[in-house]
Structures are given as structure tokens and as C-alpha cells.
CSV table of C-alpha atoms and ligand atoms in Angstrom, one decimal:
chain,number,residue,atom,x,y,z
A,30,MET,CA,126.7,-31.1,159.5
A,31,ALA,CA,128.2,-28.2,157.6
A,32,SER,CA,125.6,-25.8,159.0
A,33,GLU,CA,123.0,-26.0,161.8
A,34,LYS,CA,120.7,-23.8,159.7
A,35,THR,CA,117.8,-25.1,157.7
A,36,VAL,CA,117.2,-23.7,154.2
A,37,GLY,CA,113.7,-23.1,152.9
A,38,VAL,CA,113.2,-22.8,149.1
A,39,LEU,CA,110.2,-21.4,147.2
A,40,GLY,CA,109.9,-23.8,144.3
A,41,GLY,CA,111.0,-27.4,144.0
A,42,GLY,CA,111.8,-28.0,140.3
A,43,GLN,CA,115.1,-29.2,138.8
A,44,LEU,CA,117.1,-26.3,140.2
A,45,GLY,CA,115.9,-27.2,143.7
A,46,ARG,CA,116.6,-30.9,143.0
A,47,MET,CA,120.3,-30.1,142.1
A,48,LEU,CA,120.5,-27.7,145.1
A,49,VAL,CA,119.5,-30.5,147.5
A,50,GLU,CA,121.8,-32.9,145.9
A,51,ALA,CA,124.6,-30.5,146.8
A,52,ALA,CA,123.1,-29.9,150.3
A,53,ASN,CA,122.9,-33.6,151.0
A,54,LEU,CA,126.7,-34.0,150.7
A,55,LEU,CA,127.1,-31.3,153.4
A,56,GLU,CA,124.2,-32.6,155.6
A,57,ILE,CA,122.4,-29.3,155.1
A,58,ARG,CA,118.6,-29.6,155.5
A,59,VAL,CA,116.5,-28.1,152.8
A,60,ASN,CA,112.7,-27.6,153.0
A,61,PHE,CA,110.9,-27.1,149.7
A,62,LEU,CA,107.6,-25.4,149.1
A,63,ASP,CA,106.0,-26.8,146.0
A,64,ALA,CA,103.5,-29.5,145.0
A,65,ALA,CA,103.9,-32.9,146.7
A,66,GLY,CA,106.2,-35.2,144.6
A,67,SER,CA,107.9,-32.3,142.8
A,68,SER,CA,111.4,-32.9,141.4
A,69,ALA,CA,113.3,-31.6,144.5
A,70,LYS,CA,111.1,-33.4,147.0
A,71,GLN,CA,111.7,-36.8,145.3
A,72,VAL,CA,115.3,-36.8,146.4
A,73,SER,CA,114.9,-35.3,149.9
A,74,ALA,CA,112.9,-37.5,152.3
A,75,HIS,CA,112.1,-35.7,155.6
A,76,GLU,CA,109.1,-34.1,157.2
A,77,GLY,CA,110.0,-30.4,156.8
A,78,HIS,CA,108.6,-29.8,153.3
A,79,VAL,CA,105.5,-27.8,152.7
A,80,ASP,CA,103.0,-28.9,150.0
A,81,GLY,CA,101.3,-26.2,148.0
A,82,SER,CA,101.8,-23.3,145.7
A,83,PHE,CA,104.8,-21.0,146.3
A,84,LYS,CA,102.5,-18.1,145.5
A,85,ARG,CA,100.3,-18.8,148.5
A,86,ARG,CA,100.6,-16.6,151.6
A,87,GLU,CA,100.0,-19.3,154.3
A,88,ALA,CA,102.3,-21.7,152.6
A,89,ILE,CA,105.2,-19.2,152.4
A,90,GLN,CA,104.6,-18.3,156.1
A,91,GLU,CA,104.8,-22.0,157.0
A,92,LEU,CA,108.0,-22.5,155.1
A,93,ALA,CA,109.6,-19.5,156.7
A,94,ASN,CA,108.6,-20.7,160.2
A,95,ARG,CA,110.3,-24.0,159.5
A,96,SER,CA,113.5,-22.6,158.0
A,97,ASP,CA,116.4,-20.3,159.1
A,98,VAL,CA,117.1,-18.9,155.6
A,99,VAL,CA,114.5,-18.5,152.9
A,100,THR,CA,115.6,-18.6,149.3
A,101,VAL,CA,114.1,-19.1,145.8
A,102,GLU,CA,114.7,-21.3,142.8
A,103,ILE,CA,112.4,-19.2,140.7
A,104,GLU,CA,112.0,-15.4,140.6
A,105,HIS,CA,108.2,-15.4,139.8
A,106,VAL,CA,107.2,-15.5,143.4
A,107,ASN,CA,105.1,-13.3,145.7
A,108,THR,CA,107.6,-10.7,146.8
A,109,ASP,CA,105.0,-8.8,149.0
A,110,MET,CA,104.9,-12.0,151.1
A,111,LEU,CA,108.8,-12.2,151.2
A,112,GLU,CA,108.9,-8.6,152.3
A,113,GLU,CA,106.4,-9.4,155.1
A,114,ILE,CA,108.4,-12.4,156.4
A,115,ALA,CA,111.6,-10.4,156.2
A,116,ASN,CA,110.0,-7.6,158.3
A,117,GLU,CA,109.0,-10.3,160.8
A,118,GLY,CA,112.7,-11.1,161.2
A,119,HIS,CA,113.1,-14.0,158.8
A,120,ASP,CA,116.4,-14.2,156.8
A,121,VAL,CA,115.5,-13.9,153.0
A,122,GLN,CA,118.4,-14.4,150.5
A,123,PRO,CA,118.8,-12.8,148.1
A,124,SER,CA,116.7,-9.9,149.4
A,125,TRP,CA,113.0,-9.6,148.4
A,126,LYS,CA,114.0,-6.2,146.9
A,127,THR,CA,116.4,-7.9,144.6
A,128,ILE,CA,113.8,-10.5,143.5
A,129,ARG,CA,111.1,-7.8,143.1
A,130,THR,CA,113.4,-5.7,140.9
A,131,ILE,CA,114.7,-8.6,138.8
A,132,GLN,CA,111.3,-10.3,138.3
A,133,ASN,CA,110.1,-7.3,136.4
A,134,LYS,CA,112.5,-7.2,133.4
A,135,TYR,CA,111.9,-3.5,132.7
A,136,LEU,CA,112.6,-2.5,136.3
A,137,GLN,CA,115.7,-4.7,136.2
A,138,LYS,CA,116.9,-2.8,133.1
A,139,CYS,CA,116.2,0.6,134.8
A,140,HIS,CA,118.1,-0.5,137.9
A,141,LEU,CA,121.2,-1.5,135.9
A,142,LYS,CA,121.1,1.8,134.0
A,143,LYS,CA,120.9,3.7,137.3
A,144,PHE,CA,124.1,1.9,138.4
A,145,GLY,CA,125.8,2.5,135.1
A,146,VAL,CA,125.9,-1.2,134.1
A,147,ALA,CA,125.8,-1.7,130.3
A,148,SER,CA,122.6,-3.4,129.2
A,149,THR,CA,120.2,-3.4,126.2
A,150,GLU,CA,118.4,-0.1,125.8
A,151,SER,CA,114.8,-0.4,126.8
A,152,ALA,CA,111.5,1.6,126.6
A,153,GLU,CA,108.2,0.8,128.3
A,154,LEU,CA,104.9,0.9,126.6
A,155,GLU,CA,102.5,3.2,128.4
A,156,GLU,CA,99.7,1.3,126.7
A,157,ASN,CA,99.7,-1.8,124.5
A,158,THR,CA,98.9,0.0,121.2
A,159,ILE,CA,100.3,0.3,117.7
A,160,LYS,CA,100.7,4.0,118.3
A,161,GLN,CA,103.1,3.4,121.2
A,162,LEU,CA,105.0,0.9,119.0
A,163,GLU,CA,105.3,3.6,116.3
A,164,LYS,CA,106.8,6.0,118.8
A,165,ILE,CA,109.2,3.5,120.4
A,166,SER,CA,110.4,2.1,117.1
A,167,GLY,CA,111.2,5.6,116.1
A,168,GLU,CA,113.5,5.8,119.2
A,169,LEU,CA,115.0,2.4,119.3
A,170,GLY,CA,114.8,1.5,115.6
A,171,LEU,CA,113.8,-1.7,113.9
A,172,PRO,CA,114.0,-4.7,114.4
A,173,LEU,CA,113.2,-4.6,118.1
A,174,MET,CA,112.3,-7.2,120.7
A,175,LEU,CA,109.0,-6.7,122.4
A,176,LYS,CA,108.9,-8.3,125.9
A,177,SER,CA,106.5,-8.9,128.7
A,178,LYS,CA,107.8,-7.2,131.9
A,179,LYS,CA,106.9,-10.1,134.1
A,180,ASP,CA,106.4,-13.9,134.3
A,181,ALA,CA,108.6,-14.6,131.3
A,182,TYR,CA,110.8,-17.6,130.7
A,183,ASP,CA,112.2,-19.6,127.7
A,184,GLY,CA,111.3,-16.7,125.4
A,185,ARG,CA,107.5,-17.1,126.0
A,186,GLY,CA,107.1,-13.4,126.8
A,187,ASN,CA,109.1,-12.2,123.7
A,188,PHE,CA,108.1,-11.2,120.2
A,189,ALA,CA,110.7,-10.2,117.6
A,190,ILE,CA,109.3,-7.2,115.6
A,191,LYS,CA,111.1,-7.0,112.3
A,192,THR,CA,109.0,-4.5,110.4
A,193,LYS,CA,106.0,-2.2,111.1
A,194,THR,CA,103.8,-4.9,109.7
A,195,ASP,CA,104.6,-7.0,112.7
A,196,PHE,CA,103.1,-4.5,115.2
A,197,LYS,CA,99.7,-6.0,115.2
A,198,SER,CA,100.7,-9.6,115.5
A,199,ALA,CA,103.2,-8.7,118.3
A,200,LEU,CA,100.4,-7.1,120.3
A,201,ASP,CA,98.0,-9.9,119.5
A,202,PHE,CA,100.6,-12.4,120.8
A,203,LEU,CA,101.7,-10.5,123.9
A,204,GLY,CA,99.0,-8.0,124.5
A,205,ALA,CA,97.2,-10.2,127.0
A,206,LYS,CA,100.4,-10.8,128.9
A,207,GLY,CA,100.2,-7.6,130.9
A,208,GLU,CA,102.6,-4.8,130.8
A,209,LEU,CA,105.1,-4.7,127.9
A,210,TYR,CA,108.4,-3.0,127.1
A,211,ALA,CA,110.6,-3.0,124.0
A,212,GLU,CA,114.3,-3.6,123.7
A,213,LYS,CA,116.7,-2.3,121.1
A,214,TRP,CA,117.7,-5.3,118.9
A,215,ALA,CA,121.1,-6.7,119.9
A,216,ASN,CA,122.9,-7.7,116.7
A,217,PHE,CA,125.1,-10.2,118.7
A,218,ARG,CA,128.0,-12.3,117.6
A,219,MET,CA,127.5,-14.6,120.6
A,220,GLU,CA,125.6,-15.0,123.7
A,221,LEU,CA,127.7,-15.3,126.9
A,222,ALA,CA,126.7,-16.1,130.5
A,223,VAL,CA,128.5,-15.8,133.8
A,224,MET,CA,127.4,-17.3,137.1
A,225,VAL,CA,128.2,-14.8,139.9
A,226,VAL,CA,128.2,-15.5,143.7
A,227,LYS,CA,127.6,-12.8,146.2
A,228,THR,CA,128.6,-13.6,149.7
A,229,LYS,CA,129.1,-11.7,153.0
A,230,ASP,CA,132.8,-11.3,151.9
A,231,GLY,CA,132.4,-10.1,148.3
A,232,VAL,CA,131.5,-11.0,144.8
A,233,PHE,CA,133.0,-14.0,143.0
A,234,SER,CA,132.6,-15.4,139.6
A,235,PHE,CA,132.6,-18.7,137.6
A,236,PRO,CA,134.1,-18.6,134.1
A,237,THR,CA,132.5,-17.0,131.1
A,238,VAL,CA,130.5,-19.5,129.1
A,239,GLU,CA,128.9,-19.5,125.6
A,240,THR,CA,125.2,-20.2,125.4
A,241,ILE,CA,123.4,-21.4,122.3
A,242,HIS,CA,119.7,-20.9,122.2
A,243,GLU,CA,117.2,-22.5,119.9
A,244,ASP,CA,113.6,-21.2,119.8
A,245,SER,CA,114.6,-19.0,122.7
A,246,ILE,CA,115.4,-22.0,124.9
A,247,CYS,CA,119.0,-22.6,126.0
A,248,LYS,CA,120.2,-25.6,124.2
A,249,LEU,CA,124.0,-25.8,124.8
A,250,THR,CA,126.5,-24.3,127.1
A,251,TYR,CA,130.3,-24.3,126.3
A,252,ALA,CA,132.6,-23.6,129.2
A,253,PRO,CA,134.9,-21.7,128.5
A,254,ALA,CA,133.3,-19.7,125.7
A,255,ARG,CA,134.8,-20.7,122.3
A,256,GLY,CA,136.9,-18.3,120.3
A,257,VAL,CA,136.7,-15.6,122.9
A,258,SER,CA,139.9,-13.8,123.9
A,259,LYS,CA,141.1,-13.7,127.5
A,260,GLU,CA,140.3,-10.0,127.6
A,261,ILE,CA,136.7,-10.5,126.6
A,262,ASN,CA,136.4,-13.4,129.0
A,263,LYS,CA,137.6,-11.3,131.8
A,264,LYS,CA,135.5,-8.3,130.8
A,265,ALA,CA,132.4,-10.4,130.8
A,266,GLN,CA,133.2,-11.6,134.3
A,267,GLU,CA,133.8,-8.0,135.5
A,268,LEU,CA,130.5,-6.8,133.9
A,269,ALA,CA,128.6,-9.6,135.5
A,270,LYS,CA,130.1,-8.9,138.9
A,271,GLN,CA,129.4,-5.2,138.5
A,272,ALA,CA,125.8,-6.0,137.8
A,273,VAL,CA,125.3,-8.4,140.7
A,274,ALA,CA,127.1,-6.0,143.1
A,275,CYS,CA,124.3,-3.5,142.7
A,276,PHE,CA,121.6,-5.9,144.1
A,277,TRP,CA,120.8,-6.6,147.7
A,278,GLY,CA,121.6,-9.8,149.6
A,279,LYS,CA,123.5,-13.0,149.1
A,280,GLY,CA,123.4,-15.9,146.7
A,281,VAL,CA,124.2,-17.1,143.2
A,282,PHE,CA,123.0,-15.1,140.1
A,283,GLY,CA,123.0,-16.1,136.4
A,284,VAL,CA,124.0,-13.2,134.2
A,285,GLU,CA,123.1,-13.5,130.5
A,286,MET,CA,125.0,-11.2,128.0
A,287,PHE,CA,125.3,-10.3,124.4
A,288,LEU,CA,128.7,-10.0,122.8
A,289,LEU,CA,128.2,-7.6,119.9
A,290,MET,CA,130.0,-7.6,116.6
A,291,ASN,CA,132.3,-4.7,117.8
A,292,ASP,CA,133.2,-6.8,121.0
A,293,GLU,CA,130.9,-4.6,123.2
A,294,LEU,CA,129.2,-6.5,126.0
A,295,LEU,CA,125.6,-5.8,127.0
A,296,ILE,CA,123.6,-7.5,129.8
A,297,ASN,CA,120.5,-9.3,128.5
A,298,GLU,CA,119.1,-10.3,131.8
A,299,ILE,CA,119.9,-11.6,135.3
A,300,ALA,CA,118.4,-14.4,137.3
A,301,PRO,CA,118.6,-14.2,141.1
A,302,ARG,CA,119.2,-18.0,141.6
A,303,PRO,CA,121.0,-21.0,140.1
A,304,HIS,CA,120.7,-21.0,136.3
A,305,ASN,CA,120.6,-23.3,133.3
A,306,SER,CA,123.9,-21.9,132.0
A,307,GLY,CA,125.6,-23.0,135.3
A,308,HIS,CA,124.7,-26.7,135.3
A,309,TYR,CA,128.1,-27.5,133.9
A,310,THR,CA,129.6,-26.4,137.2
A,311,ILE,CA,128.5,-29.7,138.9
A,312,GLU,CA,131.1,-31.6,137.0
A,313,GLY,CA,133.3,-28.8,135.7
A,314,CYS,CA,134.3,-26.9,138.9
A,315,PRO,CA,135.4,-27.8,142.4
A,316,VAL,CA,132.3,-26.2,143.9
A,317,SER,CA,129.1,-26.2,141.8
A,318,GLN,CA,126.7,-23.2,141.5
A,319,TYR,CA,124.4,-25.1,143.8
A,320,GLU,CA,126.9,-25.6,146.6
A,321,ALA,CA,128.1,-22.0,146.0
A,322,HIS,CA,124.5,-20.7,146.6
A,323,LEU,CA,124.3,-22.7,149.8
A,324,ARG,CA,127.7,-21.5,151.0
A,325,ALA,CA,126.7,-17.9,150.2
A,326,ILE,CA,123.3,-17.8,151.9
A,327,LEU,CA,124.6,-19.7,155.0
A,328,ASP,CA,127.8,-17.6,155.4
A,329,LEU,CA,130.1,-20.6,154.9
A,330,PRO,CA,133.6,-20.1,153.4
A,331,LEU,CA,134.0,-19.8,149.6
A,332,HIS,CA,137.1,-19.0,147.6
A,333,GLN,CA,137.5,-17.7,144.0
A,334,GLU,CA,139.6,-20.8,143.3
A,335,ASP,CA,136.6,-23.0,144.1
A,336,LEU,CA,134.9,-21.6,141.0
A,337,GLU,CA,137.6,-22.1,138.4
A,338,LEU,CA,137.1,-24.6,135.6
A,339,ARG,CA,138.7,-28.0,136.0
A,340,GLU,CA,138.3,-29.1,132.4
A,341,PRO,CA,136.4,-27.8,129.3
A,342,SER,CA,132.8,-28.8,129.7
A,343,ILE,CA,129.8,-28.8,127.4
A,344,MET,CA,126.2,-29.0,128.6
A,345,LEU,CA,123.3,-30.1,126.4
A,346,ASN,CA,119.7,-29.7,127.6
A,347,ILE,CA,117.3,-32.7,127.2
A,348,LEU,CA,114.0,-31.2,126.2
A,349,GLY,CA,110.6,-32.9,126.0
A,350,GLY,CA,109.9,-33.9,122.4
A,351,GLU,CA,107.0,-35.0,120.2
A,352,ALA,CA,106.5,-38.4,122.0
A,353,PRO,CA,106.0,-38.6,125.8
A,354,ASP,CA,109.3,-40.6,126.1
A,355,SER,CA,111.5,-38.8,123.6
A,356,HIS,CA,113.7,-37.4,126.4
A,357,LEU,CA,114.3,-40.9,127.8
A,358,LEU,CA,115.5,-42.0,124.3
A,359,VAL,CA,118.1,-39.2,124.5
A,360,ALA,CA,119.1,-40.3,128.0
A,361,ARG,CA,119.5,-43.9,126.9
A,362,LYS,CA,121.6,-42.9,123.9
A,363,ALA,CA,123.8,-40.7,126.2
A,364,LEU,CA,124.5,-43.8,128.3
A,365,GLU,CA,126.4,-45.3,125.4
A,366,GLN,CA,128.6,-42.2,125.1
A,367,ARG,CA,132.0,-41.9,126.8
A,368,ARG,CA,132.7,-39.3,129.5
A,369,THR,CA,129.0,-38.3,129.6
A,370,LYS,CA,127.1,-37.5,132.8
A,371,ILE,CA,123.3,-37.6,132.6
A,372,HIS,CA,120.9,-35.7,134.9
A,373,LEU,CA,117.2,-36.5,134.6
A,374,TYR,CA,114.9,-34.3,136.7
A,375,GLY,CA,112.1,-36.8,137.5
A,376,LYS,CA,109.4,-34.6,136.1
A,377,GLY,CA,107.5,-37.5,134.7
A,378,GLU,CA,105.3,-36.1,131.9
A,379,ALA,CA,107.1,-34.5,129.1
A,380,ARG,CA,105.7,-31.6,127.1
A,381,LYS,CA,107.4,-30.4,123.9
A,382,GLY,CA,110.2,-28.0,124.9
A,383,ARG,CA,110.0,-28.7,128.6
A,384,LYS,CA,113.4,-29.1,130.4
A,385,MET,CA,113.5,-32.8,131.4
A,386,GLY,CA,117.2,-33.2,132.0
A,387,HIS,CA,120.7,-32.4,130.8
A,388,ILE,CA,124.0,-34.0,129.8
A,389,THR,CA,127.4,-32.8,130.6
A,390,VAL,CA,130.6,-33.8,128.9
A,391,CYS,CA,134.0,-32.8,130.3
A,392,ALA,CA,137.3,-33.5,128.5
A,393,PRO,CA,141.0,-32.3,128.6
A,394,THR,CA,140.4,-30.1,125.6
A,395,MET,CA,137.4,-28.4,124.1
A,396,SER,CA,137.8,-30.1,120.7
A,397,GLN,CA,137.7,-33.5,122.5
A,398,ALA,CA,134.6,-32.4,124.4
A,399,GLU,CA,133.0,-31.2,121.1
A,400,ARG,CA,133.8,-34.6,119.4
A,401,LEU,CA,132.3,-36.5,122.3
A,402,ILE,CA,129.0,-34.5,122.5
A,403,GLN,CA,128.5,-34.4,118.7
A,404,PRO,CA,126.6,-37.7,118.4
A,405,MET,CA,124.2,-36.5,121.1
A,406,ILE,CA,123.6,-33.2,119.3
A,407,ASP,CA,123.0,-35.2,116.1
A,408,PHE,CA,120.6,-37.4,118.0
A,409,VAL,CA,118.5,-34.6,119.5
A,410,ASP,CA,118.5,-32.9,116.0
A,411,ARG,CA,117.6,-36.2,114.2
A,412,ASP,CA,114.1,-35.1,113.2
A,413,LYS,CA,115.0,-31.5,112.2
A,414,PRO,CA,114.4,-30.6,108.6
B,11,LIG,P1,115.0,-17.2,130.1
B,11,LIG,O1,114.5,-18.6,129.9
B,11,LIG,O2,116.5,-17.1,129.8
B,11,LIG,O3,114.6,-16.5,131.3
B,11,LIG,P2,113.4,-15.2,128.7
B,11,LIG,O4,112.1,-15.6,128.4
B,11,LIG,O5,113.6,-14.3,129.9
B,11,LIG,O6,114.4,-16.4,128.8
B,11,LIG,P3,115.2,-13.5,127.1
B,11,LIG,O7,116.4,-13.9,127.8
B,11,LIG,O8,114.8,-12.1,127.3
B,11,LIG,O9,114.0,-14.5,127.4
B,11,LIG,O10,115.4,-13.8,125.6
B,11,LIG,C1,115.5,-15.1,125.0
B,11,LIG,C2,116.4,-15.0,123.9
B,11,LIG,O11,115.9,-14.1,122.9
B,11,LIG,C3,117.8,-14.5,124.2
B,11,LIG,O12,118.7,-15.5,124.8
B,11,LIG,C4,118.3,-14.0,122.8
B,11,LIG,O13,118.7,-15.1,122.0
B,11,LIG,C5,117.0,-13.4,122.3
B,11,LIG,N1,116.9,-12.0,122.6
B,11,LIG,C6,116.4,-11.5,123.7
B,11,LIG,N2,116.5,-10.1,123.8
B,11,LIG,C7,117.1,-9.8,122.6
B,11,LIG,C8,117.4,-8.5,122.0
B,11,LIG,N3,117.2,-7.3,122.6
B,11,LIG,N4,118.0,-8.5,120.8
B,11,LIG,C9,118.2,-9.7,120.1
B,11,LIG,N5,117.9,-10.9,120.6
B,11,LIG,C10,117.3,-11.0,121.8
B,12,LIG,MG1,114.4,-14.6,131.7
B,13,LIG,MG1,117.1,-15.3,129.1
């Protein structure tokens, strides 16, 4: 057993599933708090799990009582409860303060600004009115991105405002989603991401990757980022590490960035947990983002060399499609491809756009990896106009 400590996780989706796959190899016990039969619980048979919602007080308390270190696979959790259990002496990693600051994307931006970390300029709406948007668009210019402060993922809390005529539809679309803020439009050349690991000994980083989003959902990740100089690659890693260093506690963090036309880098957002843009590390690096998270929160050794890329890697998400089994067709097609690793998350029912699995291809060169993955990209795009 690599650690005597038991890990408790709020949430048991695909990130938890891949976390426990890494934990199993080290005989580390992981308790999940989520619905019975959730993705992560399916691959972890023991009596320590808690069934229920990770937003419920009693359930969180129960998980904490059964675990030595409490962590999260989703940031949309009850941080008052995490604060309470931390005050009772439970080890919460990363800190509830980090999760509370990051889960509110506007607070996250203010925190980064306070620490001098370059990120997209933001302004909050005092009230969700056209008048406020008039004022803010005067400051930040148009287009701008209107965003929900909380509970956002896969772009669902975002609305791109191109002209003043979009003000009303933006508020109609997001107005009911609580407090809003606006971000200056990032006219980016590429989107980059870096997984960062914060341990008791310091801050380490995986390579800089390129992410391609479609309909605001991550579709592809290229590691390393294509056509990006060594300097920018390094600068992105440094910026990501600088950002993570200003938060409290230990663990893995996903840092999303924009590379602007003038090569300036700005942080888009941070996730205080394993991240979609780090799935490639399972096959691509000696230690995956999941194992790195466990090592960080359990104070086990970790070296920068463990996080270096072994071979160029491309990850393609398998999303739910029009038919309930569309994602299975993609997986079956992927079985025919060479050098392709398939991960299915055991979520059962597919909804359009729901993350059902992913594929990773590693090859000695990026162009080989690109050639190998192309039939799969063509397959998932087959019905596109
Ligand atoms: P996630 O699933 O990554 O948590 P999210 O719902 O939090 O997504 P964001 O990361 O804020 O959404 O935005 C989703 C995508 O929208 C970004 O990856 C980027 O393509 C685009 N986007 C976001 N903010 C801006 C901006 N300020 N300017 C231009 N494009 C943006
Ligand atoms: Mg987000
Ligand atoms: Mg994002």
C-alpha cells in the first residue's frame, strides 16, 4: 500500500473514475460521495463509499468521517460544509478557500488580478440590466463575453455579445442564472492549457497543450501544442504555475489560457482538480494527472521529470450524439484504429454533448499522431454540414 491514508472525493464522475484507476495501482483506498452506481463507484468495490448528493451536509460529514483527506472532482460543491469539516480538523485538499474562490469565476479573476497574474479583464454586473451592459461595454468594448459567476461548465453559463442588439437576448439567456460578469473579448490565436501540481514541496507542471473547443466544449487536446515556440511553451507553464501558486492547499489544477495574436498569454480560467485537458497524461506521461493529484494530496514523492511528455499525444473527446448509442459507435470505430486507447466512462445514458468517453493516440511524432487520429475526427464529424 503506497499510503495508509484513505481519500474521500466529492463527486464520482469520469474524473473520479480515472482517479481511482490510478489509486488502485497504488492500493490507495478512495471513498466517493455521489449517487449509487456512479462512474467512479462502478470500478471501486468496497464498503466505504457514501451514496447521495455531494451538496448535502450529512453526506459530506459522513464522507469526511470515513476519510483521511477530502478532495473534489468538481468545484461546484458546498464550500461552507468543507470549511466546517476543515475547522473540525479534517484535511481538505485543495483548501476550501481555493475551491470557494475558484467556483465563482469573477472572484477567481479578482484573486488573480490581486496577485498580478495576467488574465482576461472582467467587470461584474451590479444588476442584470441592459443599462449595466451599456456601461460595461463602454469600458470593455464589444464584442464581450457575458458569463455566469457560478455553476458554469461546457460554456453553458456564457453568452457572446457581438453588438448592442444582443444585450436583451444575452440577459434573457443568462439572466435567470444568478449573478453575472462580463469579460473583455480575447481575440485569441489559440487556446492553451497546462496541468499544474501543487505539493508540499513546490509547484510542478505538465507540458503546455493546445485545446480545441467546439460549441464551447473541449473537443481535442494536442500535447505538445502545435506550432508554439519553446519560449511560449515555457512562458505558458510559468504563468500557469504563478497562478496556481497564489491558491491555498495541494493538488492538481487545470489552467486554461488564451494565446493572443501578439503572443501575449492570458488566463481564461482555473479548475481546482483533474481536468479534461489533462486526460492525455494517462498514456502520455510517466505519472498521470490523476496519480499526481493523489501524490500531492497524500504527501507522496513527485518529481518534475514524472510529468514530462513521453511521446506526442492527441486526445479526442467522445460526446453523446443524436442517438443514444452514438458514442458506442465512435468507440467501436476507434477499436479498428492503430495505437488508439479508448476510455469509456460507464455513464449509461447519453445526452447530446455529454462527455461519454475519450480516445488518446500517442506516436513518435505529432504528424504521425495527427494521421492516426484523423479517421476518428472524420467519424465524429460525419454528420456535420
Ligand atoms: P469549462 O467546461 O472549461 O469549465 P466554462 O463553461 O467555464 O467551460 P469558459 O472556459 O469560460 O466556459 O469558456 C468556454 C470557451 O468560450 C472558452 O474555451 C473559449 O473558447 C470561449 N471564451 C471564453 N471566454 C472568452 C473570452 N473572454 N473571449 C473569447 N472567447 C472566450
Ligand atoms: Mg469552467
Ligand atoms: Mg473553460
